[in-house]
Amino acid sequence: MLLLLGSARPCPALLLLLLLLASSARSRRGKQPRCPQGCTCTKDNALCENLRSVPHSFPPDVVSLSFVKSGFSQITSGSFLHTPSLQLLLFTANSFDSIDEDAFQGLPHLEYLFIENNKIESISPQAFRGLKSLLHLSLAYNNLETLPKDVFMGMDALTKV
């Protein structure tokens, strides 16, 4: 308990200030997103299986996200705006067949993107727009016959495809 110097009584102004600070800190933290149903999460990793769509709530510190055997048909524009800390994103053995324009928008720290063993037939020319930190991209074992011209434009950090 805070006391005024030379007094045995608490200082009301200081108590009020402490209460305001504690309340402000709690409201800034807010409610943290939980691990979505169908996913298993640790502090910084999430593994999702058999989902019908890309969830829009993950813990804020997730840096690695994997989708396995999921049933969504495409990766739509802005699907990952809610996971800006991602550094690794993996899709394997899913059923989607297309990747829309700006599908990976809002991932400034993404370095590794594995889209393997899916059913992808088409990729929008702007699907990877904004992935300036991407170092490694794998599109192995899909149904792609061609890639759009300039699909890798602006991906200056990319070293492996």
JSON list of C-alpha atoms in Angstrom, two decimals:
[
{"chain": "A", "resi": 1, "resn": "MET", "atom": "CA", "xyz": [0.00, 0.00, 0.00]},
{"chain": "A", "resi": 2, "resn": "LEU", "atom": "CA", "xyz": [1.30, 3.47, -0.85]},
{"chain": "A", "resi": 3, "resn": "LEU", "atom": "CA", "xyz": [1.69, 5.87, 2.01]},
{"chain": "A", "resi": 4, "resn": "LEU", "atom": "CA", "xyz": [2.41, 9.56, 2.16]},
{"chain": "A", "resi": 5, "resn": "LEU", "atom": "CA", "xyz": [5.76, 10.29, 3.72]},
{"chain": "A", "resi": 6, "resn": "GLY", "atom": "CA", "xyz": [5.31, 10.86, 7.41]},
{"chain": "A", "resi": 7, "resn": "SER", "atom": "CA", "xyz": [1.74, 9.56, 7.29]},
{"chain": "A", "resi": 8, "resn": "ALA", "atom": "CA", "xyz": [0.12, 6.21, 7.95]},
{"chain": "A", "resi": 9, "resn": "ARG", "atom": "CA", "xyz": [-2.68, 6.87, 5.44]},
{"chain": "A", "resi": 10, "resn": "PRO", "atom": "CA", "xyz": [-2.65, 5.82, 1.77]},
{"chain": "A", "resi": 11, "resn": "CYS", "atom": "CA", "xyz": [-2.33, 8.59, -0.82]},
{"chain": "A", "resi": 12, "resn": "PRO", "atom": "CA", "xyz": [-5.61, 8.62, -2.81]},
{"chain": "A", "resi": 13, "resn": "ALA", "atom": "CA", "xyz": [-4.06, 10.32, -5.86]},
{"chain": "A", "resi": 14, "resn": "LEU", "atom": "CA", "xyz": [-1.31, 7.69, -6.13]},
{"chain": "A", "resi": 15, "resn": "LEU", "atom": "CA", "xyz": [-3.79, 4.85, -5.70]},
{"chain": "A", "resi": 16, "resn": "LEU", "atom": "CA", "xyz": [-5.98, 6.32, -8.43]},
{"chain": "A", "resi": 17, "resn": "LEU", "atom": "CA", "xyz": [-2.96, 6.69, -10.74]},
{"chain": "A", "resi": 18, "resn": "LEU", "atom": "CA", "xyz": [-1.96, 3.06, -10.17]},
{"chain": "A", "resi": 19, "resn": "LEU", "atom": "CA", "xyz": [-5.50, 1.86, -10.88]},
{"chain": "A", "resi": 20, "resn": "LEU", "atom": "CA", "xyz": [-5.62, 3.86, -14.12]},
{"chain": "A", "resi": 21, "resn": "LEU", "atom": "CA", "xyz": [-2.24, 2.50, -15.26]},
{"chain": "A", "resi": 22, "resn": "ALA", "atom": "CA", "xyz": [-3.22, -1.10, -14.52]},
{"chain": "A", "resi": 23, "resn": "SER", "atom": "CA", "xyz": [-6.54, -0.68, -16.33]},
{"chain": "A", "resi": 24, "resn": "SER", "atom": "CA", "xyz": [-4.84, 0.91, -19.33]},
{"chain": "A", "resi": 25, "resn": "ALA", "atom": "CA", "xyz": [-2.28, -1.91, -19.58]},
{"chain": "A", "resi": 26, "resn": "ARG", "atom": "CA", "xyz": [-5.05, -4.53, -19.53]},
{"chain": "A", "resi": 27, "resn": "SER", "atom": "CA", "xyz": [-7.07, -2.81, -22.25]},
{"chain": "A", "resi": 28, "resn": "ARG", "atom": "CA", "xyz": [-4.00, -2.41, -24.49]},
{"chain": "A", "resi": 29, "resn": "ARG", "atom": "CA", "xyz": [-3.27, -6.12, -24.26]},
{"chain": "A", "resi": 30, "resn": "GLY", "atom": "CA", "xyz": [-6.86, -6.88, -25.12]},
{"chain": "A", "resi": 31, "resn": "LYS", "atom": "CA", "xyz": [-8.13, -10.33, -25.75]},
{"chain": "A", "resi": 32, "resn": "GLN", "atom": "CA", "xyz": [-5.53, -12.45, -27.51]},
{"chain": "A", "resi": 33, "resn": "PRO", "atom": "CA", "xyz": [-6.76, -14.65, -30.37]},
{"chain": "A", "resi": 34, "resn": "ARG", "atom": "CA", "xyz": [-6.96, -18.32, -29.51]},
{"chain": "A", "resi": 35, "resn": "CYS", "atom": "CA", "xyz": [-5.79, -21.24, -31.56]},
{"chain": "A", "resi": 36, "resn": "PRO", "atom": "CA", "xyz": [-8.50, -21.94, -34.17]},
{"chain": "A", "resi": 37, "resn": "GLN", "atom": "CA", "xyz": [-10.50, -25.15, -34.05]},
{"chain": "A", "resi": 38, "resn": "GLY", "atom": "CA", "xyz": [-8.76, -27.80, -36.15]},
{"chain": "A", "resi": 39, "resn": "CYS", "atom": "CA", "xyz": [-5.33, -26.38, -35.33]},
{"chain": "A", "resi": 40, "resn": "THR", "atom": "CA", "xyz": [-2.72, -27.16, -32.72]},
{"chain": "A", "resi": 41, "resn": "CYS", "atom": "CA", "xyz": [-0.72, -24.15, -31.53]},
{"chain": "A", "resi": 42, "resn": "THR", "atom": "CA", "xyz": [2.34, -23.49, -29.44]},
{"chain": "A", "resi": 43, "resn": "LYS", "atom": "CA", "xyz": [3.63, -20.02, -28.63]},
{"chain": "A", "resi": 44, "resn": "ASP", "atom": "CA", "xyz": [5.02, -19.48, -32.13]},
{"chain": "A", "resi": 45, "resn": "ASN", "atom": "CA", "xyz": [3.83, -22.43, -34.29]},
{"chain": "A", "resi": 46, "resn": "ALA", "atom": "CA", "xyz": [0.47, -23.58, -35.61]},
{"chain": "A", "resi": 47, "resn": "LEU", "atom": "CA", "xyz": [-0.43, -26.81, -37.42]},
{"chain": "A", "resi": 48, "resn": "CYS", "atom": "CA", "xyz": [-3.89, -26.98, -39.02]},
{"chain": "A", "resi": 49, "resn": "GLU", "atom": "CA", "xyz": [-5.43, -30.14, -40.47]},
{"chain": "A", "resi": 50, "resn": "ASN", "atom": "CA", "xyz": [-8.64, -30.90, -42.36]},
{"chain": "A", "resi": 51, "resn": "LEU", "atom": "CA", "xyz": [-9.94, -27.31, -42.46]},
{"chain": "A", "resi": 52, "resn": "ARG", "atom": "CA", "xyz": [-12.55, -25.95, -44.88]},
{"chain": "A", "resi": 53, "resn": "SER", "atom": "CA", "xyz": [-11.14, -22.39, -44.91]},
{"chain": "A", "resi": 54, "resn": "VAL", "atom": "CA", "xyz": [-8.15, -20.39, -43.72]},
{"chain": "A", "resi": 55, "resn": "PRO", "atom": "CA", "xyz": [-8.89, -19.24, -40.14]},
{"chain": "A", "resi": 56, "resn": "HIS", "atom": "CA", "xyz": [-8.60, -15.55, -39.30]},
{"chain": "A", "resi": 57, "resn": "SER", "atom": "CA", "xyz": [-7.46, -15.79, -35.69]},
{"chain": "A", "resi": 58, "resn": "PHE", "atom": "CA", "xyz": [-4.10, -17.05, -34.55]},
{"chain": "A", "resi": 59, "resn": "PRO", "atom": "CA", "xyz": [-1.99, -16.13, -31.54]},
{"chain": "A", "resi": 60, "resn": "PRO", "atom": "CA", "xyz": [-0.06, -12.94, -32.43]},
{"chain": "A", "resi": 61, "resn": "ASP", "atom": "CA", "xyz": [3.41, -14.46, -32.12]},
{"chain": "A", "resi": 62, "resn": "VAL", "atom": "CA", "xyz": [2.90, -17.31, -34.61]},
{"chain": "A", "resi": 63, "resn": "VAL", "atom": "CA", "xyz": [5.91, -17.39, -36.95]},
{"chain": "A", "resi": 64, "resn": "SER", "atom": "CA", "xyz": [5.32, -20.83, -38.49]},
{"chain": "A", "resi": 65, "resn": "LEU", "atom": "CA", "xyz": [1.97, -21.95, -39.92]},
{"chain": "A", "resi": 66, "resn": "SER", "atom": "CA", "xyz": [1.22, -25.27, -41.65]},
{"chain": "A", "resi": 67, "resn": "PHE", "atom": "CA", "xyz": [-1.91, -26.49, -43.43]},
{"chain": "A", "resi": 68, "resn": "VAL", "atom": "CA", "xyz": [-2.16, -30.24, -44.08]},
{"chain": "A", "resi": 69, "resn": "LYS", "atom": "CA", "xyz": [-4.96, -32.18, -45.79]},
{"chain": "A", "resi": 70, "resn": "SER", "atom": "CA", "xyz": [-7.33, -29.20, -45.78]},
{"chain": "A", "resi": 71, "resn": "GLY", "atom": "CA", "xyz": [-10.36, -28.90, -48.03]},
{"chain": "A", "resi": 72, "resn": "PHE", "atom": "CA", "xyz": [-10.42, -25.24, -49.07]},
{"chain": "A", "resi": 73, "resn": "SER", "atom": "CA", "xyz": [-10.56, -24.71, -52.85]},
{"chain": "A", "resi": 74, "resn": "GLN", "atom": "CA", "xyz": [-8.33, -21.65, -53.13]},
{"chain": "A", "resi": 75, "resn": "ILE", "atom": "CA", "xyz": [-6.10, -19.25, -51.26]},
{"chain": "A", "resi": 76, "resn": "THR", "atom": "CA", "xyz": [-7.99, -15.97, -51.51]},
{"chain": "A", "resi": 77, "resn": "SER", "atom": "CA", "xyz": [-6.77, -12.39, -51.46]},
{"chain": "A", "resi": 78, "resn": "GLY", "atom": "CA", "xyz": [-5.68, -11.22, -48.01]},
{"chain": "A", "resi": 79, "resn": "SER", "atom": "CA", "xyz": [-5.97, -14.66, -46.39]},
{"chain": "A", "resi": 80, "resn": "PHE", "atom": "CA", "xyz": [-3.04, -13.94, -44.07]},
{"chain": "A", "resi": 81, "resn": "LEU", "atom": "CA", "xyz": [-3.49, -10.29, -43.12]},
{"chain": "A", "resi": 82, "resn": "HIS", "atom": "CA", "xyz": [-4.08, -11.46, -39.54]},
{"chain": "A", "resi": 83, "resn": "THR", "atom": "CA", "xyz": [-0.65, -13.18, -39.23]},
{"chain": "A", "resi": 84, "resn": "PRO", "atom": "CA", "xyz": [1.94, -10.48, -39.96]},
{"chain": "A", "resi": 85, "resn": "SER", "atom": "CA", "xyz": [4.71, -12.20, -37.96]},
{"chain": "A", "resi": 86, "resn": "LEU", "atom": "CA", "xyz": [4.82, -15.31, -40.17]},
{"chain": "A", "resi": 87, "resn": "GLN", "atom": "CA", "xyz": [8.25, -16.36, -41.37]},
{"chain": "A", "resi": 88, "resn": "LEU", "atom": "CA", "xyz": [7.35, -19.85, -42.64]},
{"chain": "A", "resi": 89, "resn": "LEU", "atom": "CA", "xyz": [4.13, -20.94, -44.34]},
{"chain": "A", "resi": 90, "resn": "LEU", "atom": "CA", "xyz": [3.53, -24.52, -45.51]},
{"chain": "A", "resi": 91, "resn": "PHE", "atom": "CA", "xyz": [0.70, -26.08, -47.51]},
{"chain": "A", "resi": 92, "resn": "THR", "atom": "CA", "xyz": [0.93, -29.82, -48.15]},
{"chain": "A", "resi": 93, "resn": "ALA", "atom": "CA", "xyz": [-1.59, -32.40, -49.37]},
{"chain": "A", "resi": 94, "resn": "ASN", "atom": "CA", "xyz": [-4.46, -29.90, -49.57]},
{"chain": "A", "resi": 95, "resn": "SER", "atom": "CA", "xyz": [-7.21, -29.82, -52.19]},
{"chain": "A", "resi": 96, "resn": "PHE", "atom": "CA", "xyz": [-7.04, -26.19, -53.38]},
{"chain": "A", "resi": 97, "resn": "ASP", "atom": "CA", "xyz": [-6.43, -25.58, -57.07]},
{"chain": "A", "resi": 98, "resn": "SER", "atom": "CA", "xyz": [-5.78, -21.83, -57.36]},
{"chain": "A", "resi": 99, "resn": "ILE", "atom": "CA", "xyz": [-3.98, -18.97, -55.67]},
{"chain": "A", "resi": 100, "resn": "ASP", "atom": "CA", "xyz": [-5.64, -15.56, -56.02]},
{"chain": "A", "resi": 101, "resn": "GLU", "atom": "CA", "xyz": [-4.08, -12.14, -56.47]},
{"chain": "A", "resi": 102, "resn": "ASP", "atom": "CA", "xyz": [-2.55, -10.77, -53.22]},
{"chain": "A", "resi": 103, "resn": "ALA", "atom": "CA", "xyz": [-3.14, -14.09, -51.45]},
{"chain": "A", "resi": 104, "resn": "PHE", "atom": "CA", "xyz": [-0.06, -13.51, -49.27]},
{"chain": "A", "resi": 105, "resn": "GLN", "atom": "CA", "xyz": [-0.56, -9.79, -48.71]},
{"chain": "A", "resi": 106, "resn": "GLY", "atom": "CA", "xyz": [0.48, -8.51, -45.28]},
{"chain": "A", "resi": 107, "resn": "LEU", "atom": "CA", "xyz": [3.38, -10.93, -44.69]},
{"chain": "A", "resi": 108, "resn": "PRO", "atom": "CA", "xyz": [6.42, -8.63, -44.59]},
{"chain": "A", "resi": 109, "resn": "HIS", "atom": "CA", "xyz": [8.58, -11.18, -42.73]},
{"chain": "A", "resi": 110, "resn": "LEU", "atom": "CA", "xyz": [7.73, -14.32, -44.71]},
{"chain": "A", "resi": 111, "resn": "GLU", "atom": "CA", "xyz": [10.97, -16.06, -45.76]},
{"chain": "A", "resi": 112, "resn": "TYR", "atom": "CA", "xyz": [9.87, -19.62, -46.60]},
{"chain": "A", "resi": 113, "resn": "LEU", "atom": "CA", "xyz": [6.77, -20.60, -48.56]},
{"chain": "A", "resi": 114, "resn": "PHE", "atom": "CA", "xyz": [6.16, -24.28, -49.35]},
{"chain": "A", "resi": 115, "resn": "ILE", "atom": "CA", "xyz": [3.11, -25.06, -51.49]},
{"chain": "A", "resi": 116, "resn": "GLU", "atom": "CA", "xyz": [3.72, -28.73, -52.22]},
{"chain": "A", "resi": 117, "resn": "ASN", "atom": "CA", "xyz": [1.64, -31.76, -53.18]},
{"chain": "A", "resi": 118, "resn": "ASN", "atom": "CA", "xyz": [-1.58, -29.82, -53.71]},
{"chain": "A", "resi": 119, "resn": "LYS", "atom": "CA", "xyz": [-3.81, -29.62, -56.79]},
{"chain": "A", "resi": 120, "resn": "ILE", "atom": "CA", "xyz": [-2.82, -26.16, -57.99]},
{"chain": "A", "resi": 121, "resn": "GLU", "atom": "CA", "xyz": [-3.62, -25.52, -61.64]},
{"chain": "A", "resi": 122, "resn": "SER", "atom": "CA", "xyz": [-3.43, -21.73, -61.71]},
{"chain": "A", "resi": 123, "resn": "ILE", "atom": "CA", "xyz": [-1.64, -18.93, -59.91]},
{"chain": "A", "resi": 124, "resn": "SER", "atom": "CA", "xyz": [-2.61, -15.29, -60.32]},
{"chain": "A", "resi": 125, "resn": "PRO", "atom": "CA", "xyz": [0.19, -13.13, -61.80]},
{"chain": "A", "resi": 126, "resn": "GLN", "atom": "CA", "xyz": [0.06, -11.02, -58.61]},
{"chain": "A", "resi": 127, "resn": "ALA", "atom": "CA", "xyz": [-0.29, -13.90, -56.12]},
{"chain": "A", "resi": 128, "resn": "PHE", "atom": "CA", "xyz": [3.12, -13.31, -54.54]},
{"chain": "A", "resi": 129, "resn": "ARG", "atom": "CA", "xyz": [3.05, -9.50, -54.68]},
{"chain": "A", "resi": 130, "resn": "GLY", "atom": "CA", "xyz": [4.62, -7.89, -51.63]},
{"chain": "A", "resi": 131, "resn": "LEU", "atom": "CA", "xyz": [6.71, -10.88, -50.52]},
{"chain": "A", "resi": 132, "resn": "LYS", "atom": "CA", "xyz": [9.91, -8.84, -50.47]},
{"chain": "A", "resi": 133, "resn": "SER", "atom": "CA", "xyz": [11.58, -10.98, -47.75]},
{"chain": "A", "resi": 134, "resn": "LEU", "atom": "CA", "xyz": [10.83, -14.36, -49.36]},
{"chain": "A", "resi": 135, "resn": "LEU", "atom": "CA", "xyz": [14.01, -16.42, -49.74]},
{"chain": "A", "resi": 136, "resn": "HIS", "atom": "CA", "xyz": [12.63, -19.84, -50.69]},
{"chain": "A", "resi": 137, "resn": "LEU", "atom": "CA", "xyz": [9.52, -20.81, -52.65]},
{"chain": "A", "resi": 138, "resn": "SER", "atom": "CA", "xyz": [8.54, -24.39, -53.48]},
{"chain": "A", "resi": 139, "resn": "LEU", "atom": "CA", "xyz": [5.66, -25.25, -55.81]},
{"chain": "A", "resi": 140, "resn": "ALA", "atom": "CA", "xyz": [6.62, -28.93, -56.19]},
{"chain": "A", "resi": 141, "resn": "TYR", "atom": "CA", "xyz": [4.11, -31.69, -56.99]},
{"chain": "A", "resi": 142, "resn": "ASN", "atom": "CA", "xyz": [1.19, -29.58, -58.16]},
{"chain": "A", "resi": 143, "resn": "ASN", "atom": "CA", "xyz": [-0.77, -29.57, -61.43]},
{"chain": "A", "resi": 144, "resn": "LEU", "atom": "CA", "xyz": [0.94, -26.46, -62.82]},
{"chain": "A", "resi": 145, "resn": "GLU", "atom": "CA", "xyz": [1.85, -26.48, -66.50]},
{"chain": "A", "resi": 146, "resn": "THR", "atom": "CA", "xyz": [2.95, -22.84, -66.78]},
{"chain": "A", "resi": 147, "resn": "LEU", "atom": "CA", "xyz": [3.51, -19.85, -64.54]},
{"chain": "A", "resi": 148, "resn": "PRO", "atom": "CA", "xyz": [2.31, -16.34, -65.34]},
{"chain": "A", "resi": 149, "resn": "LYS", "atom": "CA", "xyz": [4.85, -13.95, -66.80]},
{"chain": "A", "resi": 150, "resn": "ASP", "atom": "CA", "xyz": [6.44, -11.77, -64.10]},
{"chain": "A", "resi": 151, "resn": "VAL", "atom": "CA", "xyz": [4.92, -13.83, -61.25]},
{"chain": "A", "resi": 152, "resn": "PHE", "atom": "CA", "xyz": [8.22, -13.37, -59.36]},
{"chain": "A", "resi": 153, "resn": "MET", "atom": "CA", "xyz": [8.57, -9.63, -60.06]},
{"chain": "A", "resi": 154, "resn": "GLY", "atom": "CA", "xyz": [9.58, -7.64, -56.98]},
{"chain": "A", "resi": 155, "resn": "MET", "atom": "CA", "xyz": [10.79, -10.72, -55.12]},
{"chain": "A", "resi": 156, "resn": "ASP", "atom": "CA", "xyz": [14.42, -9.59, -55.04]},
{"chain": "A", "resi": 157, "resn": "ALA", "atom": "CA", "xyz": [15.39, -11.66, -51.98]},
{"chain": "A", "resi": 158, "resn": "LEU", "atom": "CA", "xyz": [14.22, -14.93, -53.60]},
{"chain": "A", "resi": 159, "resn": "THR", "atom": "CA", "xyz": [17.16, -17.34, -53.93]},
{"chain": "A", "resi": 160, "resn": "LYS", "atom": "CA", "xyz": [15.44, -20.74, -54.46]},
{"chain": "A", "resi": 161, "resn": "VAL", "atom": "CA", "xyz": [12.39, -21.70, -56.50]}
]
